[in-house]
Each structure stands twice: as structure tokens, then as C-alpha cells.
Short mmCIF file of C-alpha atoms and ligand atoms in Angstrom, two decimals:
data_model
loop_
_atom_site.label_atom_id
_atom_site.label_comp_id
_atom_site.label_asym_id
_atom_site.label_seq_id
_atom_site.Cartn_x
_atom_site.Cartn_y
_atom_site.Cartn_z
CA MET A 1 -5.78 5.81 3.98
CA ALA A 2 -2.38 7.08 5.01
CA ALA A 3 -0.33 8.78 2.27
CA PHE A 4 2.94 7.16 1.19
CA ASN A 5 5.73 8.73 -0.84
CA ASP A 6 6.27 7.14 -4.23
CA LEU A 7 9.02 4.57 -3.99
CA VAL A 8 9.94 1.97 -6.60
CA PHE A 9 11.39 -1.43 -5.65
CA SER A 10 12.23 -4.45 -7.74
CA GLY A 11 14.50 -7.48 -7.61
CA VAL A 12 16.26 -9.95 -9.88
CA GLN A 13 17.61 -13.36 -8.84
CA PRO A 14 21.31 -14.07 -9.42
CA THR A 15 20.70 -17.55 -10.76
CA GLY A 16 22.54 -17.30 -14.07
CA ASN A 17 21.60 -16.73 -17.71
CA LEU A 18 19.99 -13.30 -17.53
CA HIS A 19 17.96 -13.21 -20.74
CA LEU A 20 15.92 -11.01 -23.03
CA GLY A 21 12.77 -11.61 -20.95
CA ASN A 22 14.49 -10.30 -17.82
CA TYR A 23 15.73 -7.31 -19.79
CA LEU A 24 12.52 -6.33 -21.59
CA GLY A 25 10.08 -7.34 -18.83
CA ALA A 26 12.08 -5.85 -15.98
CA VAL A 27 15.55 -4.23 -16.22
CA LYS A 28 14.79 -1.95 -19.18
CA ARG A 29 11.73 -0.73 -17.30
CA PHE A 30 13.80 -0.16 -14.14
CA VAL A 31 15.86 2.30 -16.18
CA GLU A 32 12.71 4.06 -17.40
CA MET A 33 11.40 4.39 -13.81
CA GLN A 34 14.64 6.01 -12.77
CA ALA A 35 13.91 8.95 -15.09
CA ARG A 36 10.85 9.78 -12.96
CA ASP A 37 10.89 11.53 -9.63
CA ALA A 38 10.56 8.59 -7.25
CA GLN A 39 13.42 6.98 -5.34
CA CYS A 40 14.19 3.59 -6.95
CA LEU A 41 15.74 0.56 -5.26
CA TYR A 42 17.00 -2.33 -7.39
CA CYS A 43 18.00 -5.43 -5.52
CA VAL A 44 19.96 -8.53 -6.43
CA VAL A 45 17.95 -11.07 -4.44
CA ASP A 46 20.63 -13.55 -3.38
CA MET A 47 18.53 -14.87 -0.47
CA HIS A 48 15.83 -15.85 -2.94
CA ALA A 49 18.44 -17.55 -5.12
CA ILE A 50 19.40 -20.06 -2.42
CA THR A 51 15.85 -21.39 -2.16
CA LEU A 52 17.19 -23.71 -4.89
CA TRP A 53 20.73 -25.11 -4.65
CA GLN A 54 23.44 -22.65 -5.80
CA ASP A 55 27.14 -23.38 -6.06
CA PRO A 56 28.75 -20.89 -3.62
CA ALA A 57 31.54 -19.70 -5.94
CA GLU A 58 29.11 -19.31 -8.86
CA LEU A 59 26.61 -17.45 -6.72
CA LYS A 60 29.17 -14.72 -5.97
CA THR A 61 29.94 -14.36 -9.68
CA GLN A 62 26.27 -14.23 -10.55
CA ILE A 63 25.50 -11.56 -7.95
CA ARG A 64 28.16 -9.42 -9.63
CA GLU A 65 26.86 -10.29 -13.08
CA VAL A 66 23.30 -9.15 -12.32
CA THR A 67 24.71 -5.95 -10.80
CA ALA A 68 26.75 -5.46 -13.98
CA ALA A 69 23.59 -5.94 -16.07
CA PHE A 70 21.80 -3.25 -14.04
CA LEU A 71 24.66 -0.80 -14.58
CA ALA A 72 25.22 -1.70 -18.24
CA ALA A 73 21.50 -1.22 -18.96
CA GLY A 74 21.69 2.33 -17.62
CA ILE A 75 20.78 2.18 -13.94
CA ASP A 76 22.75 4.96 -12.28
CA PRO A 77 23.88 3.75 -8.84
CA LYS A 78 24.08 7.32 -7.54
CA ARG A 79 20.50 8.08 -8.42
CA SER A 80 19.01 4.66 -7.72
CA ILE A 81 19.97 2.35 -4.85
CA VAL A 82 21.60 -0.84 -6.20
CA PHE A 83 22.38 -3.55 -3.64
CA ASN A 84 22.20 -7.24 -2.79
CA GLN A 85 19.54 -8.43 -0.41
CA SER A 86 21.72 -10.35 2.08
CA GLN A 87 23.61 -7.17 3.04
CA VAL A 88 20.47 -5.62 4.54
CA PRO A 89 19.20 -7.58 7.56
CA ALA A 90 15.70 -6.03 7.48
CA HIS A 91 14.67 -8.36 4.64
CA ALA A 92 15.10 -11.53 6.71
CA GLU A 93 13.77 -9.97 9.90
CA LEU A 94 10.60 -8.66 8.30
CA ALA A 95 10.12 -11.93 6.44
CA TRP A 96 9.89 -13.74 9.78
CA ILE A 97 7.22 -11.38 11.04
CA PHE A 98 5.34 -11.79 7.75
CA ASN A 99 5.63 -15.58 8.07
CA CYS A 100 3.39 -15.10 11.08
CA VAL A 101 0.95 -12.88 9.15
CA ALA A 102 0.65 -14.87 5.90
CA ARG A 103 -1.63 -17.93 5.93
CA LEU A 104 -0.73 -21.43 4.74
CA GLY A 105 -3.76 -21.40 2.46
CA TRP A 106 -2.41 -18.33 0.64
CA LEU A 107 0.97 -19.95 0.01
CA ASN A 108 -0.62 -23.22 -1.07
CA ARG A 109 -2.11 -21.36 -4.03
CA MET A 110 1.24 -20.09 -5.38
CA THR A 111 1.74 -21.55 -8.85
CA GLN A 112 5.50 -20.83 -8.99
CA PHE A 113 6.09 -23.00 -5.94
CA LYS A 114 4.19 -25.83 -7.60
CA ASP A 115 6.23 -25.40 -10.81
CA LYS A 116 9.59 -25.15 -9.07
CA ALA A 117 9.02 -27.86 -6.49
CA GLY A 118 7.83 -30.25 -9.21
CA LYS A 119 6.54 -33.69 -8.25
CA ASP A 120 8.84 -34.21 -5.25
CA ARG A 121 7.29 -31.53 -3.06
CA GLU A 122 8.36 -33.19 0.20
CA ASN A 123 11.95 -32.55 -0.81
CA ALA A 124 11.58 -28.82 -1.61
CA SER A 125 13.24 -26.39 0.82
CA ILE A 126 11.08 -24.48 3.28
CA GLY A 127 12.68 -21.37 1.78
CA LEU A 128 11.18 -22.20 -1.61
CA TYR A 129 7.74 -22.44 0.00
CA ALA A 130 8.17 -19.17 1.93
CA TYR A 131 9.75 -17.43 -1.09
CA PRO A 132 6.78 -15.09 -1.73
CA VAL A 133 6.78 -13.98 1.91
CA LEU A 134 10.42 -12.88 1.61
CA MET A 135 9.42 -11.05 -1.53
CA ALA A 136 6.73 -9.15 0.39
CA ALA A 137 9.37 -8.27 2.99
CA ASP A 138 11.72 -6.97 0.25
CA ILE A 139 9.06 -4.61 -0.99
CA LEU A 140 7.51 -3.55 2.30
CA ALA A 141 10.77 -3.02 4.21
CA TYR A 142 10.90 0.16 2.09
CA ARG A 143 7.13 0.65 2.06
CA ALA A 144 7.47 0.65 -1.73
CA THR A 145 4.44 1.87 -3.63
CA HIS A 146 5.36 0.62 -7.14
CA VAL A 147 6.97 -2.60 -8.32
CA PRO A 148 7.91 -3.04 -12.00
CA VAL A 149 8.00 -6.76 -12.89
CA GLY A 150 7.17 -9.21 -15.66
CA GLU A 151 3.78 -10.88 -15.82
CA ASP A 152 5.02 -14.06 -14.06
CA GLN A 153 5.32 -12.16 -10.75
CA LYS A 154 1.68 -11.03 -10.67
CA GLN A 155 0.52 -13.65 -8.17
CA HIS A 156 3.44 -12.91 -5.83
CA LEU A 157 2.56 -9.22 -5.84
CA GLU A 158 -1.05 -10.00 -5.01
CA LEU A 159 0.24 -11.90 -1.98
CA THR A 160 2.33 -8.86 -1.00
CA ARG A 161 -0.83 -6.76 -1.09
CA ASP A 162 -2.68 -9.34 1.03
CA ILE A 163 0.11 -9.40 3.61
CA ALA A 164 0.22 -5.58 3.81
CA GLN A 165 -3.55 -5.41 4.27
CA LYS A 166 -3.65 -8.16 6.89
CA PHE A 167 -0.83 -6.54 8.86
CA ASN A 168 -2.62 -3.17 8.70
CA ASN A 169 -5.84 -4.80 9.92
CA ASP A 170 -4.40 -7.14 12.55
CA PHE A 171 -2.36 -4.36 14.15
CA SER A 172 -4.64 -1.37 13.43
CA GLY A 173 -4.90 -0.37 17.10
CA SER A 174 -1.17 -0.50 17.67
CA ILE A 175 -0.44 1.25 14.35
CA ALA A 176 -2.64 4.17 15.39
CA ALA A 177 -1.27 4.17 18.96
CA HIS A 178 2.26 4.50 17.57
CA GLY A 179 1.27 7.52 15.50
CA HIS A 180 1.14 5.90 12.05
CA GLY A 181 -2.50 6.68 11.30
CA ASP A 182 -4.76 4.03 9.79
CA ALA A 183 -2.18 2.02 7.79
CA PHE A 184 1.50 1.28 8.22
CA PHE A 185 2.15 -0.47 4.89
CA PRO A 186 1.01 0.77 1.49
CA VAL A 187 -0.94 -1.57 -0.78
CA THR A 188 1.73 -1.83 -3.46
CA GLU A 189 0.90 -1.27 -7.12
CA PRO A 190 2.42 -3.84 -9.51
CA LEU A 191 3.65 -2.27 -12.76
CA ILE A 192 3.24 -4.99 -15.36
CA GLY A 193 2.86 -3.99 -18.95
CA GLY A 194 4.24 -3.01 -22.30
CA PRO A 195 4.68 -5.32 -25.28
CA ALA A 196 7.14 -7.64 -23.46
CA ALA A 197 5.52 -8.32 -20.07
CA ARG A 198 5.77 -12.02 -20.95
CA VAL A 199 8.54 -12.88 -23.42
CA MET A 200 8.16 -16.45 -24.68
CA SER A 201 10.69 -19.12 -25.64
CA LEU A 202 12.11 -18.79 -29.16
CA ARG A 203 11.58 -22.54 -29.63
CA ASP A 204 7.99 -22.71 -28.34
CA GLY A 205 5.73 -19.67 -28.24
CA THR A 206 3.53 -21.20 -25.55
CA LYS A 207 6.37 -21.47 -22.99
CA LYS A 208 7.90 -18.56 -21.07
CA MET A 209 11.50 -17.62 -21.95
CA SER A 210 13.36 -18.88 -18.90
CA LYS A 211 16.84 -19.29 -17.45
CA SER A 212 16.12 -22.89 -16.64
CA ASP A 213 15.11 -24.04 -20.16
CA PRO A 214 17.62 -26.75 -21.15
CA SER A 215 17.78 -25.39 -24.72
CA ASP A 216 20.07 -22.37 -24.97
CA ASN A 217 18.42 -21.60 -28.32
CA SER A 218 15.16 -20.92 -26.48
CA ARG A 219 16.50 -17.64 -25.10
CA ILE A 220 18.80 -14.73 -25.93
CA ASN A 221 21.20 -14.33 -23.03
CA LEU A 222 22.36 -10.80 -22.24
CA THR A 223 25.95 -11.99 -22.62
CA ASP A 224 25.38 -13.47 -26.12
CA ASP A 225 27.53 -11.88 -28.83
CA ALA A 226 26.21 -10.62 -32.17
CA ASP A 227 26.66 -13.99 -33.92
CA ALA A 228 24.81 -15.91 -31.23
CA ILE A 229 21.96 -13.38 -31.23
CA ALA A 230 21.67 -13.54 -35.04
CA ASN A 231 21.70 -17.35 -35.03
CA LYS A 232 19.04 -17.67 -32.35
CA VAL A 233 16.70 -15.17 -34.04
CA ARG A 234 17.15 -16.86 -37.44
CA LYS A 235 16.42 -20.26 -35.88
CA ALA A 236 13.43 -18.97 -33.90
CA LYS A 237 10.28 -21.00 -34.53
CA THR A 238 7.67 -19.36 -36.78
CA ASP A 239 4.61 -20.48 -38.73
CA PRO A 240 4.14 -20.64 -42.52
CA GLU A 241 1.78 -17.63 -42.84
CA PRO A 242 3.00 -14.09 -43.63
CA LEU A 243 2.79 -11.57 -40.76
CA PRO A 244 -0.72 -10.16 -40.30
CA SER A 245 -1.38 -6.45 -40.81
CA GLU A 246 -3.48 -6.15 -37.64
CA VAL A 247 -2.79 -7.17 -34.03
CA ALA A 248 -5.99 -9.26 -34.01
CA GLY A 249 -4.34 -11.47 -36.64
CA LEU A 250 -1.70 -12.53 -34.08
CA ALA A 251 -4.31 -14.44 -32.05
CA GLY A 252 -3.56 -18.17 -32.09
CA ARG A 253 -0.07 -17.53 -33.52
CA PRO A 254 2.09 -17.50 -30.36
CA GLU A 255 5.49 -17.48 -32.12
CA ALA A 256 4.55 -14.59 -34.41
CA ASP A 257 3.04 -12.69 -31.49
CA ASN A 258 6.20 -13.20 -29.44
CA LEU A 259 8.61 -11.98 -32.14
CA VAL A 260 6.45 -8.93 -32.88
CA GLY A 261 6.25 -8.16 -29.15
CA ILE A 262 10.02 -8.45 -28.77
CA PHE A 263 10.56 -6.15 -31.76
CA ALA A 264 8.09 -3.60 -30.35
CA ALA A 265 9.71 -3.62 -26.89
CA LEU A 266 13.25 -3.28 -28.26
CA LYS A 267 12.12 -0.38 -30.44
CA ASP A 268 9.99 1.30 -27.72
CA THR A 269 6.90 1.08 -29.83
CA THR A 270 3.71 -1.01 -30.09
CA ARG A 271 2.74 -4.22 -31.89
CA GLU A 272 0.40 -2.10 -34.06
CA ALA A 273 3.29 0.09 -35.24
CA VAL A 274 5.49 -2.95 -35.98
CA LEU A 275 2.73 -4.58 -38.03
CA ALA A 276 2.13 -1.32 -39.89
CA ASP A 277 5.73 -1.68 -41.16
CA TYR A 278 6.04 -5.47 -41.57
CA GLY A 279 2.44 -6.78 -41.86
CA GLY A 280 1.84 -8.80 -45.04
CA GLY A 281 5.57 -9.60 -45.37
CA GLN A 282 7.39 -12.91 -44.88
CA PHE A 283 9.18 -13.83 -41.65
CA SER A 284 12.57 -13.88 -43.36
CA ALA A 285 12.59 -10.10 -43.95
CA PHE A 286 11.16 -9.41 -40.50
CA LYS A 287 13.75 -11.65 -38.84
CA GLY A 288 16.52 -9.79 -40.67
CA ALA A 289 15.27 -6.49 -39.22
CA LEU A 290 14.89 -8.07 -35.77
CA VAL A 291 18.47 -9.36 -35.85
CA GLU A 292 19.72 -5.88 -36.71
CA LEU A 293 17.69 -4.24 -33.94
CA ALA A 294 18.53 -6.86 -31.30
CA VAL A 295 22.25 -6.76 -32.07
CA GLU A 296 22.28 -2.96 -32.04
CA ILE A 297 20.81 -2.88 -28.52
CA LEU A 298 22.04 -6.08 -26.87
CA ALA A 299 25.60 -6.48 -28.17
CA PRO A 300 26.89 -3.26 -26.50
CA LEU A 301 24.97 -4.16 -23.33
CA GLY A 302 26.64 -7.58 -23.17
CA ALA A 303 30.07 -6.09 -23.89
CA GLU A 304 29.65 -3.53 -21.10
CA MET A 305 28.53 -6.27 -18.69
CA LYS A 306 31.70 -8.23 -19.45
CA ARG A 307 33.83 -5.13 -18.92
CA LEU A 308 32.18 -4.43 -15.55
CA VAL A 309 32.38 -8.04 -14.35
CA ALA A 310 36.12 -7.86 -14.93
CA GLU A 311 36.25 -5.15 -12.22
CA PRO A 312 34.68 -6.92 -9.22
CA GLU A 313 36.05 -4.35 -6.74
CA HIS A 314 34.06 -1.62 -8.47
CA ILE A 315 30.89 -3.75 -8.43
CA ASP A 316 31.37 -4.66 -4.78
CA ALA A 317 31.81 -0.97 -3.89
CA VAL A 318 28.53 -0.13 -5.66
CA LEU A 319 26.75 -2.91 -3.73
CA PHE A 320 28.20 -1.86 -0.41
CA ASP A 321 27.25 1.79 -0.90
CA GLY A 322 23.76 0.71 -2.03
CA ALA A 323 23.35 -1.56 1.00
CA GLU A 324 24.19 1.27 3.40
CA ARG A 325 21.64 3.55 1.76
CA ALA A 326 19.02 0.79 1.65
CA ASP A 327 19.65 -0.03 5.31
CA ALA A 328 19.15 3.63 6.23
CA ILE A 329 15.58 3.36 4.89
CA ALA A 330 14.76 -0.18 6.03
CA ALA A 331 16.19 -0.22 9.57
CA PRO A 332 13.90 2.51 10.94
CA THR A 333 10.93 0.83 9.24
CA LEU A 334 11.82 -2.40 11.03
CA ASP A 335 12.08 -0.55 14.35
CA ALA A 336 8.59 0.81 13.81
CA VAL A 337 7.30 -2.67 12.92
CA LYS A 338 8.84 -4.12 16.09
CA ASP A 339 7.15 -1.42 18.15
CA ILE A 340 3.82 -2.09 16.43
CA VAL A 341 4.10 -5.87 16.98
CA GLY A 342 4.99 -5.35 20.64
CA PHE A 343 8.64 -6.40 20.78
CA VAL A 344 11.05 -4.80 23.25
CA ARG A 345 13.93 -3.58 21.12
CA ARG A 346 17.28 -1.89 21.28
CA PRO A 347 16.94 1.90 20.97
CA ARG A 348 18.14 3.49 17.74
CA LEU A 349 18.67 7.09 16.78
CA ARG A 350 16.60 7.19 13.61
CA SER A 351 12.84 6.70 13.44
CA VAL A 352 10.22 6.80 10.69
P1 TYM B 401 13.42 -13.32 -11.68
O1 TYM B 401 14.82 -13.21 -11.21
O2 TYM B 401 12.90 -14.66 -12.10
O3 TYM B 401 13.18 -12.36 -12.90
C1 TYM B 401 13.53 -11.00 -12.83
C2 TYM B 401 12.49 -10.17 -13.55
O4 TYM B 401 12.39 -10.59 -14.93
C3 TYM B 401 11.03 -10.82 -15.25
N1 TYM B 401 10.95 -11.92 -16.22
C4 TYM B 401 10.31 -11.82 -17.40
N2 TYM B 401 9.64 -10.81 -17.96
C5 TYM B 401 9.11 -11.03 -19.19
N3 TYM B 401 9.25 -12.21 -19.86
C6 TYM B 401 9.91 -13.25 -19.31
N4 TYM B 401 10.05 -14.40 -19.99
C7 TYM B 401 10.49 -13.08 -18.02
N5 TYM B 401 11.22 -13.89 -17.22
C8 TYM B 401 11.49 -13.16 -16.11
C9 TYM B 401 10.39 -11.23 -13.92
O5 TYM B 401 9.00 -11.04 -13.95
C10 TYM B 401 11.09 -10.30 -12.96
O6 TYM B 401 10.46 -9.03 -12.95
N6 TYM B 401 10.64 -13.24 -7.58
C11 TYM B 401 11.39 -12.40 -8.48
C12 TYM B 401 12.51 -11.62 -7.81
C13 TYM B 401 12.11 -10.79 -6.65
C14 TYM B 401 11.36 -9.58 -6.70
C15 TYM B 401 11.28 -9.13 -5.34
C16 TYM B 401 10.77 -8.85 -7.72
C17 TYM B 401 12.41 -11.02 -5.36
N7 TYM B 401 11.93 -10.01 -4.56
C18 TYM B 401 10.60 -7.97 -5.02
C19 TYM B 401 10.09 -7.71 -7.37
C20 TYM B 401 10.01 -7.26 -6.05
C21 TYM B 401 12.00 -13.30 -9.53
O7 TYM B 401 12.19 -14.46 -9.36
O8 TYM B 401 12.42 -12.67 -10.62
#
């Protein structure tokens, strides 16, 4: 196989209510990846957002709010590339080519489409159906090798791998003839893990914490203040048993498992270590410690987000600079793809 340089890509939708699941499952891990050697690209995926109806004025605000969350969490826009998807044309262009590589049967298996489209599938947008193909284009426009995401994106990343492999196979002759060896796209590695890969609702430990849950008490929003965080943790559903001393004792206790996982992720430790400290104790004491920890980490993050959102010119400048740097990587990749596919294209100075 061809060798690819390590490159990290991930995206977050600007659809409102960024929550603890987004932070622990994704954004916090983006910051950790940045400390390594690889180039990281973090994208506010506004083109994905419009697969469901978005109010235009709100969408703009939310694009800036997700960017603010990235920066407030510690993503350094000089070191990483922070941008919004619609500013880089390669995403849409490559998505079209991938629409012609991906098979209907593959998309028909996507569980998120089924969940989001609901019963009235005839009325879902074509964009919602093709959503995972655009996601593959996001990742592969940079030939990204690693994608940190929460557990709910696993199936989409498998599709990305299938699309990369089918493109490499379908066009193998042309890929070699254009000097790219035996593979043009890497088979991307999903990075899913840690104690908070799937943060659950605070009201129901069997349901994912989600922006679209009608109950605001089901999630901790990144913009919640200390009082709101404390209230939501205190009200979080639990069961009558004390906390177990071993991880095996969390089986069949989804609410307990969720709170212990959240604690572990916030503290950068493991469920085992949390239970070594709190196992055998009642939930009330554990919840008190969780409130303290969550407020210590999330309250300053939310305050910094609000400060940054109040300076939209600064945010827009970060996004513009990021888009130029992203485009400098993606545009030559797209040129190479067009050559491989057999399009006649405008000449450009840069090449991969
Ligand atoms: P989105 O915007 O729904 O969520 C952003 C990230 O947060 C993670 N996440 C969670 N992690 C743990 N527990 C939860 N309850 C939870 N809820 C959300 C998601 O897994 C995700 O990592 N399709 C993507 C956006 C996207 C993308 C991409 C991601 C578009 N293009 C390319 C990676 C690479 C999405 O809807 O994420």
C-alpha cells in the first residue's frame, strides 16, 4: 500500500446545543490530538447542517458558536486548521464524485438516516440521504488518516473506508498511470474510545445524550452556567443501589455507568479508578463530587465561549484563515482526483 502522512480530520455540526457528549466524545479529544505531531483539521460542517432545516440567521450564529467552542476548549487555530466546510469547494466537488462511487445499498443500511428521516422518509431531503458521502469527502479531500469521533459515527466511518477502497480499486489503472502508486486514498482509521465515547442522556441511560432531545435536563450544554450544571447533575436519574466497587458491577445499570464514565472522562482517568474512590458509596456523595468536577471544567469553557462569540470578527478571521489553509491542501487533491477520473480540467500551479 502507498504510505500516507498522518493527518487528523474531524467535524462538528453547527446545529445548536453543543453538549457534554460532543465535548467528551469529540472536542476534548481534538485538543489531545493537537499535542501530537500530525497536522489536525477541525471543521464546522455547515453543509451537513442544512440536510435538516436551519434558520439562516441562527445558522450563522451557530457556526460561530461551534468555532468558539473549539477555541475555548484549547484548539489553537495557528497549529490546527479551524474552518467551516462551505468555504472550501473541494468538499462538495468530491462528494459528487463519491456519489458516483458509493452504492445505494450501502446508504440504505445507514442507521442515522433511518433515525433522522423518521417515518416520513419520502419527505427527507436528498442531502440527508447522501450525508455520509459528504462526510467521506470531508475526510478524503485531505486524505486524512485518523478521525476522532464519538461512537455514533462508527458506521459513517466504515462507509468512508468502503468508498476509499472502491475508488482505489475502480481507478487502480489510472491511479498508477498518474504516478500515485497502488492507492490514492488512505483507508482512514476511526479513533473512537475512552470512557465517554457514548455519553448517555441524564434522564435515561439507554438513550444517547443529544442536541435534539426535547428535555434540556437530559444534557449539559457547553453554555450552561454553574447553577444549571449543578441542577442537572443533581436531578440526573440513578438507581437505588450504592455504586459498585468493580466495573463489572456497572453492567445492567446504564445510569450509573454513564455518570461514572462522565466522571472518568472529565478527570482523564478510567472507570476503574473512579470506582476505587467512590465504589460502595451512595450516589448523593458521588454526585456532589461530579458537580464540583463538571463545574470546574465546564463553567470556564462556557464563559470563554460567550466571550468569543461576542467578537464575531475575530471568529470570522479565524475561519477565513483556516479555509485558505484547508483549501491549499484540498484543491490539489481534487485536481489529482479529476485527472484520475478522466476529467479535462483547468490547469493549476500546485499539484500533489
Ligand atoms: P455531530 O455534530 O452530531 O457531533 C459531533 C461529535 O460529537 C460526537 N458525539 C458524541 N460523543 C459521545 N457521546 C455523545 N452522546 C455524542 N453525541 C455526539 C459525535 O460522534 C461527533 O464526533 N457526522 C458528524 C459530523 C461530521 C464529521 C465529518 C465527523 C461531518 N463530517 C467528518 C468526522 C469526520 C456529526 O454529525 O457529528
